[in-house]
């Protein structure tokens, strides 16, 4: 995850030094915080993940960009899930993109942690049988979600 953060930082700095439009630079700087939050979460550095998510959420809300706001909810939900704060994870993940099967799976795991078995099964089933546009995320979670379904 330190390698990921290093790569994200290099990408942000490269864009900042380029001749692209200022809006592109602003978006790259903002998305850096999303990527940094995900890298921190992967490294189990919850405090850093929360800090980066807060910066990302604030910037996303200032831009009034619905897609970025959904990403902020995704980060906050993943952090809450890691902290085993299932009610908060459910609240955040319901506001994350439902077109990302990872979010459906995370929501199912949060329901499972909250001992809401039927809701967990419904969300994990939605993840396992997700039929959106072809997404790499679906390829990654499909088998995991199907395996989880067999235990519910």
mmCIF file of C-alpha atoms in Angstrom:
data_model
loop_
_atom_site.group_PDB
_atom_site.id
_atom_site.type_symbol
_atom_site.label_atom_id
_atom_site.label_comp_id
_atom_site.label_asym_id
_atom_site.label_seq_id
_atom_site.Cartn_x
_atom_site.Cartn_y
_atom_site.Cartn_z
ATOM 1 C CA UNK A 1 0.000 0.000 0.000
ATOM 2 C CA UNK A 2 2.981 2.296 0.457
ATOM 3 C CA UNK A 3 3.800 1.503 -3.169
ATOM 4 C CA UNK A 4 0.257 2.390 -4.200
ATOM 5 C CA UNK A 5 0.392 5.686 -2.329
ATOM 6 C CA UNK A 6 3.741 6.458 -3.926
ATOM 7 C CA UNK A 7 2.274 5.777 -7.379
ATOM 8 C CA UNK A 8 -0.813 7.896 -6.655
ATOM 9 C CA UNK A 9 1.391 10.735 -5.434
ATOM 10 C CA UNK A 10 3.592 10.530 -8.534
ATOM 11 C CA UNK A 11 0.508 10.581 -10.768
ATOM 12 C CA UNK A 12 -0.946 13.588 -8.979
ATOM 13 C CA UNK A 13 2.368 15.443 -9.190
ATOM 14 C CA UNK A 14 2.797 14.600 -12.873
ATOM 15 C CA UNK A 15 -0.638 15.987 -13.702
ATOM 16 C CA UNK A 16 -0.035 19.082 -11.558
ATOM 17 C CA UNK A 17 3.161 19.797 -13.497
ATOM 18 C CA UNK A 18 1.573 19.196 -16.909
ATOM 19 C CA UNK A 19 -0.016 21.625 -19.321
ATOM 20 C CA UNK A 20 -3.540 20.229 -18.926
ATOM 21 C CA UNK A 21 -6.488 22.459 -18.085
ATOM 22 C CA UNK A 22 -6.735 23.723 -14.494
ATOM 23 C CA UNK A 23 -9.975 21.749 -13.999
ATOM 24 C CA UNK A 24 -8.157 18.518 -14.815
ATOM 25 C CA UNK A 25 -5.478 19.391 -12.276
ATOM 26 C CA UNK A 26 -8.125 20.175 -9.643
ATOM 27 C CA UNK A 27 -9.912 16.884 -10.254
ATOM 28 C CA UNK A 28 -6.648 14.931 -10.097
ATOM 29 C CA UNK A 29 -5.730 16.648 -6.831
ATOM 30 C CA UNK A 30 -9.144 15.828 -5.379
ATOM 31 C CA UNK A 31 -9.154 12.212 -6.589
ATOM 32 C CA UNK A 32 -5.729 11.775 -5.043
ATOM 33 C CA UNK A 33 -7.445 11.933 -1.644
ATOM 34 C CA UNK A 34 -9.837 9.125 -2.643
ATOM 35 C CA UNK A 35 -6.907 6.988 -3.794
ATOM 36 C CA UNK A 36 -4.876 7.850 -0.689
ATOM 37 C CA UNK A 37 -7.834 6.864 1.506
ATOM 38 C CA UNK A 38 -8.160 3.501 -0.251
ATOM 39 C CA UNK A 39 -4.392 2.890 0.040
ATOM 40 C CA UNK A 40 -4.459 3.789 3.749
ATOM 41 C CA UNK A 41 -7.406 1.471 4.304
ATOM 42 C CA UNK A 42 -5.572 -1.367 2.541
ATOM 43 C CA UNK A 43 -2.633 -0.714 4.877
ATOM 44 C CA UNK A 44 -5.051 -0.828 7.867
ATOM 45 C CA UNK A 45 -4.225 2.808 8.681
ATOM 46 C CA UNK A 46 -7.751 3.803 9.646
ATOM 47 C CA UNK A 47 -6.804 7.267 10.916
ATOM 48 C CA UNK A 48 -5.145 8.190 7.620
ATOM 49 C CA UNK A 49 -8.057 6.708 5.645
ATOM 50 C CA UNK A 50 -10.531 8.777 7.663
ATOM 51 C CA UNK A 51 -8.466 11.948 7.190
ATOM 52 C CA UNK A 52 -8.177 11.492 3.419
ATOM 53 C CA UNK A 53 -11.856 10.573 3.113
ATOM 54 C CA UNK A 54 -12.875 13.728 4.985
ATOM 55 C CA UNK A 55 -10.808 15.888 2.627
ATOM 56 C CA UNK A 56 -12.220 14.052 -0.389
ATOM 57 C CA UNK A 57 -15.810 14.325 0.868
ATOM 58 C CA UNK A 58 -15.473 18.050 1.538
ATOM 59 C CA UNK A 59 -14.043 18.685 -1.936
ATOM 60 C CA UNK A 60 -16.669 16.494 -3.600
ATOM 61 C CA UNK A 61 -19.507 18.253 -1.821
ATOM 62 C CA UNK A 62 -18.040 21.662 -2.680
ATOM 63 C CA UNK A 63 -18.063 20.645 -6.359
ATOM 64 C CA UNK A 64 -21.609 19.288 -5.978
ATOM 65 C CA UNK A 65 -20.489 16.306 -8.052
ATOM 66 C CA UNK A 66 -22.835 13.369 -7.393
ATOM 67 C CA UNK A 67 -20.374 10.757 -8.664
ATOM 68 C CA UNK A 68 -17.577 12.006 -6.436
ATOM 69 C CA UNK A 69 -19.949 12.206 -3.475
ATOM 70 C CA UNK A 70 -20.873 8.550 -4.057
ATOM 71 C CA UNK A 71 -17.157 7.693 -4.000
ATOM 72 C CA UNK A 72 -16.828 9.529 -0.680
ATOM 73 C CA UNK A 73 -19.686 7.416 0.708
ATOM 74 C CA UNK A 74 -17.934 4.312 -0.610
ATOM 75 C CA UNK A 75 -14.744 5.220 1.274
ATOM 76 C CA UNK A 76 -16.612 6.070 4.470
ATOM 77 C CA UNK A 77 -18.573 2.819 4.218
ATOM 78 C CA UNK A 78 -15.447 0.746 3.681
ATOM 79 C CA UNK A 79 -13.820 2.403 6.697
ATOM 80 C CA UNK A 80 -16.881 1.782 8.864
ATOM 81 C CA UNK A 81 -16.917 -1.839 7.702
ATOM 82 C CA UNK A 82 -13.257 -2.222 8.650
ATOM 83 C CA UNK A 83 -14.057 -0.749 12.084
ATOM 84 C CA UNK A 84 -17.027 -3.140 12.392
ATOM 85 C CA UNK A 85 -19.395 -0.198 12.707
ATOM 86 C CA UNK A 86 -22.034 -1.995 10.702
ATOM 87 C CA UNK A 87 -24.913 0.486 11.053
ATOM 88 C CA UNK A 88 -22.695 3.310 9.810
ATOM 89 C CA UNK A 89 -21.315 1.113 7.022
ATOM 90 C CA UNK A 90 -24.863 0.322 5.877
ATOM 91 C CA UNK A 91 -25.834 3.994 5.928
ATOM 92 C CA UNK A 92 -22.773 5.053 3.927
ATOM 93 C CA UNK A 93 -22.824 2.177 1.454
ATOM 94 C CA UNK A 94 -26.506 2.752 0.640
ATOM 95 C CA UNK A 95 -25.394 6.164 -0.658
ATOM 96 C CA UNK A 96 -22.447 4.751 -2.614
ATOM 97 C CA UNK A 97 -22.776 3.720 -6.254
ATOM 98 C CA UNK A 98 -25.039 0.717 -6.612
ATOM 99 C CA UNK A 99 -23.499 0.133 -10.042
ATOM 100 C CA UNK A 100 -20.289 -1.089 -8.413
ATOM 101 C CA UNK A 101 -20.627 -4.736 -7.383
ATOM 102 C CA UNK A 102 -17.952 -4.236 -4.709
ATOM 103 C CA UNK A 103 -20.321 -1.832 -2.964
ATOM 104 C CA UNK A 104 -23.131 -4.374 -3.157
ATOM 105 C CA UNK A 105 -20.856 -6.991 -1.620
ATOM 106 C CA UNK A 106 -19.638 -4.578 1.074
ATOM 107 C CA UNK A 107 -23.245 -3.715 1.885
ATOM 108 C CA UNK A 108 -24.063 -7.412 2.178
ATOM 109 C CA UNK A 109 -21.111 -7.936 4.513
ATOM 110 C CA UNK A 110 -22.261 -4.962 6.610
ATOM 111 C CA UNK A 111 -25.776 -6.423 6.857
ATOM 112 C CA UNK A 112 -24.267 -9.760 7.792
ATOM 113 C CA UNK A 113 -22.215 -8.061 10.535
ATOM 114 C CA UNK A 114 -25.395 -6.371 11.769
ATOM 115 C CA UNK A 115 -27.028 -9.822 11.874
ATOM 116 C CA UNK A 116 -29.595 -8.857 9.229
ATOM 117 C CA UNK A 117 -29.422 -12.148 7.362
ATOM 118 C CA UNK A 118 -32.132 -11.586 4.757
ATOM 119 C CA UNK A 119 -30.792 -8.173 3.779
ATOM 120 C CA UNK A 120 -27.269 -9.639 3.693
ATOM 121 C CA UNK A 121 -28.380 -12.448 1.416
ATOM 122 C CA UNK A 122 -30.199 -10.030 -0.904
ATOM 123 C CA UNK A 123 -27.151 -7.760 -1.276
ATOM 124 C CA UNK A 124 -24.634 -10.571 -1.668
ATOM 125 C CA UNK A 125 -26.905 -12.180 -4.241
ATOM 126 C CA UNK A 126 -27.103 -8.851 -6.097
ATOM 127 C CA UNK A 127 -23.301 -8.714 -6.092
ATOM 128 C CA UNK A 128 -22.909 -12.308 -7.222
ATOM 129 C CA UNK A 129 -25.415 -11.909 -10.034
ATOM 130 C CA UNK A 130 -24.594 -8.354 -11.017
ATOM 131 C CA UNK A 131 -25.386 -7.676 -14.669
ATOM 132 C CA UNK A 132 -24.268 -4.142 -15.352
ATOM 133 C CA UNK A 133 -21.979 -2.975 -18.047
ATOM 134 C CA UNK A 134 -18.890 -5.192 -18.199
ATOM 135 C CA UNK A 135 -16.787 -4.239 -15.213
ATOM 136 C CA UNK A 136 -13.508 -5.541 -13.946
ATOM 137 C CA UNK A 137 -14.819 -5.134 -10.388
ATOM 138 C CA UNK A 138 -17.496 -7.735 -11.070
ATOM 139 C CA UNK A 139 -14.911 -10.221 -12.259
ATOM 140 C CA UNK A 140 -13.036 -9.772 -8.987
ATOM 141 C CA UNK A 141 -15.955 -10.258 -6.592
ATOM 142 C CA UNK A 142 -18.211 -12.739 -8.402
ATOM 143 C CA UNK A 143 -16.704 -15.973 -7.066
ATOM 144 C CA UNK A 144 -16.310 -14.551 -3.559
ATOM 145 C CA UNK A 145 -19.941 -13.449 -3.490
ATOM 146 C CA UNK A 146 -21.179 -16.812 -4.842
ATOM 147 C CA UNK A 147 -19.163 -18.609 -2.152
ATOM 148 C CA UNK A 148 -20.625 -16.369 0.545
ATOM 149 C CA UNK A 149 -24.150 -17.060 -0.754
ATOM 150 C CA UNK A 150 -23.677 -20.762 -0.272
ATOM 151 C CA UNK A 151 -23.064 -20.192 3.451
ATOM 152 C CA UNK A 152 -26.167 -18.062 4.038
#
